Coordinates of C-alpha atoms and ligand atoms in Angstrom, one line a residue:
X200 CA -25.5 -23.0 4.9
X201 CA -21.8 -22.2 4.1
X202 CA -19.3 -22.5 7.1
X203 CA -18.3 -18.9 5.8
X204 CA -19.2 -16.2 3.7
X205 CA -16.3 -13.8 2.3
X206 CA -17.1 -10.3 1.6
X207 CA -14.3 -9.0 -0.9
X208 CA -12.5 -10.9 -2.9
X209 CA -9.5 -8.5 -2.9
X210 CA -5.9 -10.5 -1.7
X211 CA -7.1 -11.1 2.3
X212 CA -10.9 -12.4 0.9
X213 CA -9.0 -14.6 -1.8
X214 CA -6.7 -16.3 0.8
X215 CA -9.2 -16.6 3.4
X216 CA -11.2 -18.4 0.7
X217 CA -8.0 -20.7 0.0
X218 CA -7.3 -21.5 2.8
X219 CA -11.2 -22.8 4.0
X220 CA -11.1 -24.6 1.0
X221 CA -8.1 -26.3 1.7
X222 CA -9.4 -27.3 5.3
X223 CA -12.4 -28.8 3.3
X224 CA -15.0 -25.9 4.4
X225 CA -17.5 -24.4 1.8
X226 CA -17.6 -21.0 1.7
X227 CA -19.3 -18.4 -1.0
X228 CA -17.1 -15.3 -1.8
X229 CA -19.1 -11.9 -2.4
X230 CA -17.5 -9.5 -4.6
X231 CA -18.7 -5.9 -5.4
X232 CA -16.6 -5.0 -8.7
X233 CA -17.5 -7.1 -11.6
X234 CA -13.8 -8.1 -11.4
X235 CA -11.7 -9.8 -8.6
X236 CA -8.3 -8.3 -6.9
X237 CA -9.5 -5.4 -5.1
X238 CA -6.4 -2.9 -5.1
X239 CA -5.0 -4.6 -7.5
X240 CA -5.9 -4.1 -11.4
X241 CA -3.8 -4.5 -14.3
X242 CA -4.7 -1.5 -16.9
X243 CA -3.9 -2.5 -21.0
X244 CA -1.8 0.2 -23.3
X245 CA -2.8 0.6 -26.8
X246 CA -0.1 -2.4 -27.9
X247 CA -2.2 -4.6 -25.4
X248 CA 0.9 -4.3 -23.0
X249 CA -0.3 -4.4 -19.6
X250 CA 0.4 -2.0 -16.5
X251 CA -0.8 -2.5 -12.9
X252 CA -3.0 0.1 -11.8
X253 CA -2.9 -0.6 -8.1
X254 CA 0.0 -2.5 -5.7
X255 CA 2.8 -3.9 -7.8
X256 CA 6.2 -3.9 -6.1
X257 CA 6.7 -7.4 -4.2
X258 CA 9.6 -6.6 -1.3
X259 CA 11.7 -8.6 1.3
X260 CA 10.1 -10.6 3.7
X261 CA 6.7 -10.7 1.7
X262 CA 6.9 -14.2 2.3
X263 CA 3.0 -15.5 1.4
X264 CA 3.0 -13.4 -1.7
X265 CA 6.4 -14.9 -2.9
X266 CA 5.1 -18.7 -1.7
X267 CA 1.9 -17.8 -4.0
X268 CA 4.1 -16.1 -6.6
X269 CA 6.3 -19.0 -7.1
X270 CA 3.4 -21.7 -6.4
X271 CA 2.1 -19.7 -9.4
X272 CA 4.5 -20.3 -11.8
X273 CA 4.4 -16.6 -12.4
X274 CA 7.7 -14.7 -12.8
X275 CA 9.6 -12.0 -10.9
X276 CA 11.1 -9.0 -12.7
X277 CA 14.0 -7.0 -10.5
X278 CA 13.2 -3.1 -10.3
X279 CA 15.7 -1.4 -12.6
X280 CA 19.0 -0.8 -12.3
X281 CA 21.4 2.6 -12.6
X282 CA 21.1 6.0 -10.7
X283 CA 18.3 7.1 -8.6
X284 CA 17.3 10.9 -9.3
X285 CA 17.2 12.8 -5.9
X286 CA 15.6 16.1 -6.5
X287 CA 15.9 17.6 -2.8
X288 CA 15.9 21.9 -2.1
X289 CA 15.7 22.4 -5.4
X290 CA 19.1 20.4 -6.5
X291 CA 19.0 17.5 -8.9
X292 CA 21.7 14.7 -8.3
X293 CA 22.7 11.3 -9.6
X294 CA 23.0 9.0 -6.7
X295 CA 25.1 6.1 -8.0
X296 CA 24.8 2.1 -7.2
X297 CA 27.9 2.7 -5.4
X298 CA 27.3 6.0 -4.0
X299 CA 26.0 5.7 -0.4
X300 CA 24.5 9.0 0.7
X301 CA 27.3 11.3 0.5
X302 CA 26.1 11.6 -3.0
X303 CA 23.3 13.6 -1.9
X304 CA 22.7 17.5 -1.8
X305 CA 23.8 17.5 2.0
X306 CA 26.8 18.7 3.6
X307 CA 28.4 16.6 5.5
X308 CA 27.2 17.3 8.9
X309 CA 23.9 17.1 7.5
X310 CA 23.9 13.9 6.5
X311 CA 25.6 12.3 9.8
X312 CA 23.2 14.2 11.2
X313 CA 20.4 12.3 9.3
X314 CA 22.2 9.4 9.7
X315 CA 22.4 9.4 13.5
X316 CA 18.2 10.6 13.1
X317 CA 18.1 6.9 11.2
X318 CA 19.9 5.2 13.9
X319 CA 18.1 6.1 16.7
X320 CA 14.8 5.1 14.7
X321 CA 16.0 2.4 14.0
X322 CA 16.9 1.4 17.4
X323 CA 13.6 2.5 18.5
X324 CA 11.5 0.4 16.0
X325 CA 13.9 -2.7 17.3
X326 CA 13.0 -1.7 20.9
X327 CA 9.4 -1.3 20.6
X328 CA 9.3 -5.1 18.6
X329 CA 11.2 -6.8 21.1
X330 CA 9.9 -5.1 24.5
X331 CA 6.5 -5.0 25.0
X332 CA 6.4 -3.6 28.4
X333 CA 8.6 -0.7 27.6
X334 CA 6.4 0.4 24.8
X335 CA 3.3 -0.1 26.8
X336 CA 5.1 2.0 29.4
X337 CA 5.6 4.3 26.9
X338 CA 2.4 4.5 25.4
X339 CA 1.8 8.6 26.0
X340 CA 5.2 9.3 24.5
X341 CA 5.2 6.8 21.3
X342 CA 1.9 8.8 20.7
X343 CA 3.7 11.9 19.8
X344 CA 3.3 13.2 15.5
X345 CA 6.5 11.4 13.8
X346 CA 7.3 15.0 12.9
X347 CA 7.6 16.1 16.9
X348 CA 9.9 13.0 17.3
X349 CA 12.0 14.0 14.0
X350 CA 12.4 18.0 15.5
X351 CA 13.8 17.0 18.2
X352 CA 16.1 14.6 17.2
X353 CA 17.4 15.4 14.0
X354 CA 19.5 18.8 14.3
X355 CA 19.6 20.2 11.2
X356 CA 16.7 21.5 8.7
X357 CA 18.2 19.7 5.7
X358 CA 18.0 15.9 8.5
X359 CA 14.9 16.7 9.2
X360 CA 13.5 17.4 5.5
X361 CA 14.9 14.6 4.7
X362 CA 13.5 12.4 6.7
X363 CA 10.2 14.3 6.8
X364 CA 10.2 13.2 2.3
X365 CA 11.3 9.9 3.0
X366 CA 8.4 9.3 5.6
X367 CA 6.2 10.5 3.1
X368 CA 7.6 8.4 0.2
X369 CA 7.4 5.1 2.6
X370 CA 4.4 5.5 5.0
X371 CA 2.2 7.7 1.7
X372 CA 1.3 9.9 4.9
X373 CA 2.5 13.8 5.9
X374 CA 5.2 13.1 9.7
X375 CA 2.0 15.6 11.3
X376 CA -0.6 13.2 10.5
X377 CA 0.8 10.1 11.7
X378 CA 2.4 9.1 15.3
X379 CA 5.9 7.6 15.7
X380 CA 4.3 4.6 16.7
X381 CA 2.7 3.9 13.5
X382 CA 6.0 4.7 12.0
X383 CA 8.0 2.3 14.2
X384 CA 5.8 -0.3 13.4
X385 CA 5.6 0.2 9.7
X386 CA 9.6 0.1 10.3
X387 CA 9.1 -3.1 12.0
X388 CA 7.1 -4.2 9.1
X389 CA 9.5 -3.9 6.5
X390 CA 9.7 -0.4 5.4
X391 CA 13.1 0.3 5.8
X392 CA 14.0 4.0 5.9
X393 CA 17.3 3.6 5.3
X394 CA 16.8 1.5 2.4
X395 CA 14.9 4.2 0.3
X396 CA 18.1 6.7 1.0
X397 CA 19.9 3.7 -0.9
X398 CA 19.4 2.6 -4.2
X399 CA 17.2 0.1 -6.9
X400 CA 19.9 -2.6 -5.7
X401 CA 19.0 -2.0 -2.2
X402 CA 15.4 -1.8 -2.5
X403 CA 15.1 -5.2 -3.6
X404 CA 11.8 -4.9 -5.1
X405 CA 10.9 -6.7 -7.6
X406 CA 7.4 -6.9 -9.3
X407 CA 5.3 -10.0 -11.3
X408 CA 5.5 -10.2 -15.5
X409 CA 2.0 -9.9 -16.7
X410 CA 1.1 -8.0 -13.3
X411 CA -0.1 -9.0 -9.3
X412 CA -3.4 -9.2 -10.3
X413 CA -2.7 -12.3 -11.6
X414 CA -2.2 -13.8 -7.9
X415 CA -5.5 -12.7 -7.3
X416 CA -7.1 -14.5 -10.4
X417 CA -5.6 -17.6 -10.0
X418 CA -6.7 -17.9 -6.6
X419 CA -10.3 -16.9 -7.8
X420 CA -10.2 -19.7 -10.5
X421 CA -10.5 -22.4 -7.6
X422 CA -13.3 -20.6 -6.5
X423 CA -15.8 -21.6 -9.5
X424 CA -19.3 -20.6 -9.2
X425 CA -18.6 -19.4 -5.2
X426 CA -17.8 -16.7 -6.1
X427 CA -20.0 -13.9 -6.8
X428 CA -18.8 -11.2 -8.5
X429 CA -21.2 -7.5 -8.6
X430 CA -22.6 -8.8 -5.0
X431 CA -22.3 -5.5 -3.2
X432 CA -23.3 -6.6 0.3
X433 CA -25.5 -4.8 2.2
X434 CA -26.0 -5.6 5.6
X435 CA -25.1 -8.4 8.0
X436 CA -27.1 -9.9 10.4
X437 CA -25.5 -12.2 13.4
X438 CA -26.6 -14.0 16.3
X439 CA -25.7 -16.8 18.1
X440 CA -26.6 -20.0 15.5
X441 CA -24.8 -17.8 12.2
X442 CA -24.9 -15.3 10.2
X443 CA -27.0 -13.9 7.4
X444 CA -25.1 -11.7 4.6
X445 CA -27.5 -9.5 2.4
X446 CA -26.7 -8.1 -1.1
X447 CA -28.0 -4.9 -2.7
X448 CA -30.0 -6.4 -4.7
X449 CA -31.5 -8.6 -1.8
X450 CA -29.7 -11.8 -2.3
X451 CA -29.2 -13.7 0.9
X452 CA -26.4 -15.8 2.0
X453 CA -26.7 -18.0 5.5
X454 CA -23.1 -18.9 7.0
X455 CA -21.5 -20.1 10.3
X456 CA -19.2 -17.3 10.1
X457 CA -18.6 -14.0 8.1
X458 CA -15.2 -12.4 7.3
X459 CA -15.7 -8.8 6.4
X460 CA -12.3 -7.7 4.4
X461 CA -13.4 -4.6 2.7
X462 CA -10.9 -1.5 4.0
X463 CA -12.0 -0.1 7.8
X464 CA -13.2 3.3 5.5
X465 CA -16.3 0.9 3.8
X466 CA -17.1 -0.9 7.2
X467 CA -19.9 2.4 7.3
X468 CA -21.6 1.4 3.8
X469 CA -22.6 -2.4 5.2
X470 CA -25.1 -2.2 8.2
X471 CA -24.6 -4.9 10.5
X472 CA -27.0 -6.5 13.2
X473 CA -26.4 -6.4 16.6
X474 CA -24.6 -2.9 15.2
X475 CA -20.6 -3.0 14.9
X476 CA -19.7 -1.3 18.7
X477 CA -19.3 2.6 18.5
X478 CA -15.6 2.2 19.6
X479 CA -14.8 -0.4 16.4
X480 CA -16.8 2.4 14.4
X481 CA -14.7 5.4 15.7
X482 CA -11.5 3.6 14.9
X483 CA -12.6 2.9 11.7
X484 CA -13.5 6.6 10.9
X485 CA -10.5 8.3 12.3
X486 CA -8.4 5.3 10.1
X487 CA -7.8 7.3 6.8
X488 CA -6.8 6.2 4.0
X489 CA -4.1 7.5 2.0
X490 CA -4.9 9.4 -1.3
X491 CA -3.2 8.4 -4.5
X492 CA -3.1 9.1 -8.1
X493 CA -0.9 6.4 -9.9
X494 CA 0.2 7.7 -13.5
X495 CA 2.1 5.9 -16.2
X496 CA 3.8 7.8 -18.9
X497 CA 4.7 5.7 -22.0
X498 CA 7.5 6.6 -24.6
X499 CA 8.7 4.8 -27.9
X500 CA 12.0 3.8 -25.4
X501 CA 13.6 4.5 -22.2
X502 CA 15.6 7.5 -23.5
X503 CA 16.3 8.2 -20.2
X504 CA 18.5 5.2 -19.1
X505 CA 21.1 6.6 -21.6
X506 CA 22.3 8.9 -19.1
X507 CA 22.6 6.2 -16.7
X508 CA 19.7 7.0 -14.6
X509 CA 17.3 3.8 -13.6
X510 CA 14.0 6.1 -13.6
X511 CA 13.4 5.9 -10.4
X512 CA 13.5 9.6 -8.8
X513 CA 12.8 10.4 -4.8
X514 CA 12.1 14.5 -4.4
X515 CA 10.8 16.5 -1.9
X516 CA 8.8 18.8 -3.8
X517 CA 6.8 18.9 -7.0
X518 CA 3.7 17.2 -7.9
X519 CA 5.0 13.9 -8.4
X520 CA 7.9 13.0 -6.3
X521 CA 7.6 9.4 -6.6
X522 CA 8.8 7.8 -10.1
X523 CA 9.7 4.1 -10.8
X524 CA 10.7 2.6 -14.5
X525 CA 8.3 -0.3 -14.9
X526 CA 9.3 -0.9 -18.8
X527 CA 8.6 -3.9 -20.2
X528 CA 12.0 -4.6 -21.9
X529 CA 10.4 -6.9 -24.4
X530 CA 8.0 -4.4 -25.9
X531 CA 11.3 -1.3 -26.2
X532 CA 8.8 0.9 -24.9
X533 CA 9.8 3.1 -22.0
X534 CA 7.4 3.2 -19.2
X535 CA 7.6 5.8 -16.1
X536 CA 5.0 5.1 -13.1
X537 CA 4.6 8.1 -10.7
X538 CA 2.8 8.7 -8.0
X539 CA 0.7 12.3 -7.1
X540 CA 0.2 12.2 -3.3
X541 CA -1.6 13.7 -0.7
X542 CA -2.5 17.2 -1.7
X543 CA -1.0 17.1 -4.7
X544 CA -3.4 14.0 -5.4
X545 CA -6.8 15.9 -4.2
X546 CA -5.8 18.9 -6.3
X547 CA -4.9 17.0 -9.9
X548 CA -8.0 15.1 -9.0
X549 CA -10.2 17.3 -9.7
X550 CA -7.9 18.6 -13.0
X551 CA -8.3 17.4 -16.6
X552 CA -6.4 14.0 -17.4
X553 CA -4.4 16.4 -19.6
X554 CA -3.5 18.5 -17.1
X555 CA -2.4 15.9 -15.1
X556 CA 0.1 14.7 -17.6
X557 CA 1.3 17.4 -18.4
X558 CA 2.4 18.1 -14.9
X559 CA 3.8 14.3 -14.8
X560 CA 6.0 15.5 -18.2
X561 CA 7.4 18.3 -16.3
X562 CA 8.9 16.5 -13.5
X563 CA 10.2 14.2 -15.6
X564 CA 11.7 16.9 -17.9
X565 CA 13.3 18.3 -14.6
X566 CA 14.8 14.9 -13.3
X567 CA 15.9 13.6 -16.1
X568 CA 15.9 16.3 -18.9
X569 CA 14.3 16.9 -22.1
X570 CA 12.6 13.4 -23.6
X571 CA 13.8 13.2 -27.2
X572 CA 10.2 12.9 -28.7
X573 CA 6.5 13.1 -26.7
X574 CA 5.1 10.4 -24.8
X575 CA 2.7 8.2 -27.0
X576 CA 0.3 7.5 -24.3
X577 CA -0.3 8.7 -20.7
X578 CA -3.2 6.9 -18.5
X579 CA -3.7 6.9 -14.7
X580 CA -6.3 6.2 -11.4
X581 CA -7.3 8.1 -8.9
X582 CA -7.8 5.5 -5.9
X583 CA -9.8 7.8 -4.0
X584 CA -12.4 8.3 -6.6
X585 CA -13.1 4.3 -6.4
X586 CA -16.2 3.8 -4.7
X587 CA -15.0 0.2 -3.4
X588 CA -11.7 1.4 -2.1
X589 CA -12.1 4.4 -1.2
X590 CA -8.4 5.8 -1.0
X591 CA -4.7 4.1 -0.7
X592 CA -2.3 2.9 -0.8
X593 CA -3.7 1.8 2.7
X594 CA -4.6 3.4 6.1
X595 CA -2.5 5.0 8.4
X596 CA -3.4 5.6 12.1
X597 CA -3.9 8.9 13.2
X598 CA -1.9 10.9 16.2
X599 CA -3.2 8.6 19.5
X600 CA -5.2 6.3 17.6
X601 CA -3.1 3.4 17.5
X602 CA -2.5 2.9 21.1
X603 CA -6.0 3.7 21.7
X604 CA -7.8 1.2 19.4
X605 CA -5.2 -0.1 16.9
X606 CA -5.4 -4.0 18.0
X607 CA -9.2 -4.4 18.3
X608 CA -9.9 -3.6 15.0
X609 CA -9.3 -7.2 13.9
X610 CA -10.9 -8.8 16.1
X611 CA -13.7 -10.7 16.1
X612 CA -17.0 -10.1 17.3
X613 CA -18.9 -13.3 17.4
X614 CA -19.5 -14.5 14.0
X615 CA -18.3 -11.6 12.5
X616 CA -14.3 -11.8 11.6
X617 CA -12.3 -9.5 10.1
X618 CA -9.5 -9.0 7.6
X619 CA -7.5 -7.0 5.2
X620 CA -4.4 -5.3 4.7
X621 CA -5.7 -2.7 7.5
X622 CA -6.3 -5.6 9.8
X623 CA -2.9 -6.8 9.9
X624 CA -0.2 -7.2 12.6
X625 CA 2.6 -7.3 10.5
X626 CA 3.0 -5.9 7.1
X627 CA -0.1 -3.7 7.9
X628 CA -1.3 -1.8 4.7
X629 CA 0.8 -4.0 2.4
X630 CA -0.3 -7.3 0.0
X631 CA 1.8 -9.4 2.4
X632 CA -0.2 -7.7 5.5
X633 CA -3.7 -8.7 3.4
X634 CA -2.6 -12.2 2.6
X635 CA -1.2 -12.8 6.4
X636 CA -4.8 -11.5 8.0
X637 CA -6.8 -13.6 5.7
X638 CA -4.8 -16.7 6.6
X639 CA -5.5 -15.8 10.2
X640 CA -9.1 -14.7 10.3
X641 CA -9.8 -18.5 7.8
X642 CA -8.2 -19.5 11.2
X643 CA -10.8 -17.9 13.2
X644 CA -13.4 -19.4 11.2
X645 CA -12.7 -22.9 11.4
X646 CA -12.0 -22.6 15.1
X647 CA -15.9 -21.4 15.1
X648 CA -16.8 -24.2 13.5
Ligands
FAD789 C1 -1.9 2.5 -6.1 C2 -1.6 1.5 -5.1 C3 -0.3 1.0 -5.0 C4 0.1 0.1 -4.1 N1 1.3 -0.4 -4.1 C5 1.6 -1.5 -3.3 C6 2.9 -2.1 -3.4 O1 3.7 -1.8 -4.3 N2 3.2 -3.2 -2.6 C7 2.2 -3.6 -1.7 O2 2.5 -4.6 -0.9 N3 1.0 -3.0 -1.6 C8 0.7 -2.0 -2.4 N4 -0.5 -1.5 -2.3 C9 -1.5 -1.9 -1.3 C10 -2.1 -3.3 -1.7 O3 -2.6 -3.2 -3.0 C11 -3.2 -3.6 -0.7 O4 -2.7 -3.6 0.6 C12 -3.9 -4.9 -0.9 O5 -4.1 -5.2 -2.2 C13 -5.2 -4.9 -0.1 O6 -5.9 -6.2 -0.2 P1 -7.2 -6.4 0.7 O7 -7.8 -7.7 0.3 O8 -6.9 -6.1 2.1 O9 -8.2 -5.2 0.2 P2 -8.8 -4.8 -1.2 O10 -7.9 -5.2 -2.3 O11 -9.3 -3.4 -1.1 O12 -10.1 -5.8 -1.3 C14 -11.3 -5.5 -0.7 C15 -12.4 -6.0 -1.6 O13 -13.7 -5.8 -1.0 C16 -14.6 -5.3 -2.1 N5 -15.7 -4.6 -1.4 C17 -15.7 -3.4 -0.9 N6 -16.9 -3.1 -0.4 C18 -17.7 -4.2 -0.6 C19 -19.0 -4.6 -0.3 N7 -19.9 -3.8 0.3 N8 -19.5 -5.8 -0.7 C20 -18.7 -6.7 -1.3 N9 -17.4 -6.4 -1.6 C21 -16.9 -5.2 -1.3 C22 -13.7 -4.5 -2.9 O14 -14.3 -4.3 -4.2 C23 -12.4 -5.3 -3.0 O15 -12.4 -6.2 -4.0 C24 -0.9 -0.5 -3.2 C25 -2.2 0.0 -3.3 C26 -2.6 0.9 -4.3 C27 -4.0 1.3 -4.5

């Protein structure tokens, strides 16, 4: 009998595993995927040159993932620098290292405007972390859509637009579809509004040579034959002496605990026994996950940092209106990662591949103007269309849903423990957010012990 069994070996499964092992428990780790990482997956080019798939961009305050990063061996690379391309009602403009906002397409009582909508968010997000009671108090109110907060208070159209895209670029969610709660806590978490109105030197992100993935696989390589990769699990059964985990195939695992880290979305496709309680099950359904294509367009160079632009481009319309320069300076090659979001990611779903980057091209072409010669290669994956995922970047909470039913998602019933980037207190929906629940719930499983 293991002390626990692992379902997932995405970042939260990987650590939890660690972490037992560490303490000196045995535990088996059950993987669907014939491959480890989860959300994470590094794609190759034709050159062999790798690009990552799924998360990438390590930011401040990640502090697990840079411990493991560093414990590693494995190095940083710092997101590009030069101007960010702001494409917002329909104007292109260069917004300059040392350019604070004023740069933008916004008069100047827009933009205090805006940034008086930041401030008070900001002070919000602070309030809500450091008084409990007053959130609590405020429960009904905080359950309002982030885009009924933004109305009324930011005064202008051009504030509010703003906003409304930056929302969208951080949270990967519409301002109707998620509460200002949710925002305030994703604030609190380390998405910094502000900080995407700034620039690459700002942003502080940085992401790993070779790709994240890696963090994943060397975590798995101390996991030797306990982990089981193509183990779809199928059902688990729990009672009062431990628990029995059941694979498609009808392989059976007997543990003293289980920790369940697939995303809240897949918590349908396992059947558990005595049956997950209606209210975890609700949550877990009206917990969507995000939808998003991530594309990479490869040229001979990066013919656009000529002009002084960094690659990375913020707009408000368009069918990508997220792009990042992830060139790997070594190989010369230029390298633009977009993402197609939302609507825009259900609709070029279901279009050909060359459809799809032919669409990427054109925004480009727009931000940054006419490449001097075709892309070489173009490759993307639709998140939503992964049967073990399911969607992402991660889930956001619904209008009312938070407050309702937000903490008991993680937490444990019986034998049966839970975690995941969805399952997080801090850093929810992030690697830093996985890593910090599967710390907690390895916690929770030696304390069953
Ligand atoms: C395109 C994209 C971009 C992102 N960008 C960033 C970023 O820049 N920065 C950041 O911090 N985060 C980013 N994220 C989010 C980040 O990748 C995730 O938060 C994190 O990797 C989630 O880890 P996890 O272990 O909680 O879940 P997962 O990685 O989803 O792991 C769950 C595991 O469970 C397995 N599984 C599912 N069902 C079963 C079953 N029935 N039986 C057995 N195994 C099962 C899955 O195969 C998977 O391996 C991004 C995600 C995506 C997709």
């Amino acid at each position: 009998m293991y002390d626990s069994i692992i379902i997932g070996a995405g970042l939260a499964g990987l650590m939890a595993a660690e972490e037992l092992a560490s303490a000196g428990r045995s535990v088996v780790v059950l993987e669907a995927r014939s491959r480890v990482g989860g959300r994470l997956e590094n794609a190759e080019l034709s050159d062999g040159q790798v690009v990552e798939m799924g998360g990438q961009w390590v930011g401040e305050g990640h502090e697990e993932l840079r411990s493991l990063i560093s414990s590693q061996g494995l190095e940083l690379i710092d997101a590009t620098d030069g101007d960010v391309i702001v494409k917002a009602r329909g104007k292109v403009s260069h917004v300059t290292n040392s350019s604070k906002p004023s740069a933008h397409s916004l008069s100047p009582f827009e933009l205090s405007d805006l940034g008086q909508g930041l401030l008070r968010f900001r002070r919000l997000a602070d309030r809500v972390a450091n008084n409990q009671s007053w959130a609590a108090a405020n429960a009904t109110w905080l359950n309002q859509t982030l885009s009924q907060w933004t109305t009324s208070n930011v005064r202008t159209d051009a504030g509010r637009n703003y906003i409304a895209n930056l929302i969208r670029r951080a949270f990967n969610v519409s301002p109707d579809d998620t509460t200002l709660l949710d925002g305030l806590a994703k604030a609190n978490a380390g998405v910094d509004l502000e900080s995407l109105v700034a620039v690459n030197g700002d942003l502080k992100q940085q992401r790993v040579k070779g790709g994240i993935v890696q963090v994943a696989c060397n975590l798995a390589a101390h996991l030797g034959d306990d982990l089981k990769l193509s183990s779809p699990v199928r059902s688990v059964q729990s009672d009062d002496d431990g628990v029995t985990v059941t694979t498609t195939e009808g392989v059976q695992y007997q543990g003293r605990s289980v920790i369940v880290t697939v995303p809240p979305q897949l918590l349908k496709d396992i059947e558990f026994e005595p049956a997950l309680p209606a209210e975890r099950l609700d949550m877990a359904a009206r917990v969507p996950v995000g939808n998003v294509i991530k594309a990479f367009l490869v040229y001979d160079s990066p013919w656009w940092r000529s002009s002084g632009a960094s690659g990375q481009m913020g707009a408000d319309e368009g069918a990508v209106r997220v792009i990042f320069d992830t060139s790997d300076d070594e190989t010369g090659r230029g390298i633009l990662m977009g993402f197609f979001e939302g609507a825009e990611a259900s609709g070029y779903g279901k279009r050909s591949i060359g459809l799809r980057q032919r669409a990427f091209e054109e925004v480009v072409e727009s931000a940054f103007g006419q490449a001097p010669s075709s892309p070489i290669e173009y490759l993307d994956r639709d998140w939503l269309a992964e049967r073990y995922t399911g969607g992402c970047h991660g889930a956001h909470f619904a209008p009312s849903v938070w407050t309702t039913a937000g903490p008991i998602l993680a937490e444990p019933l019986g034998r049966v423990l839970f975690a995941g980037a969805e399952y997080a207190s801090s850093f929810n929906g992030y690697m830093e957010g996985a890593l910090r629940a599967g710390a907690r719930a390895a916690q929770e499983a030696v304390d069953l012990l």
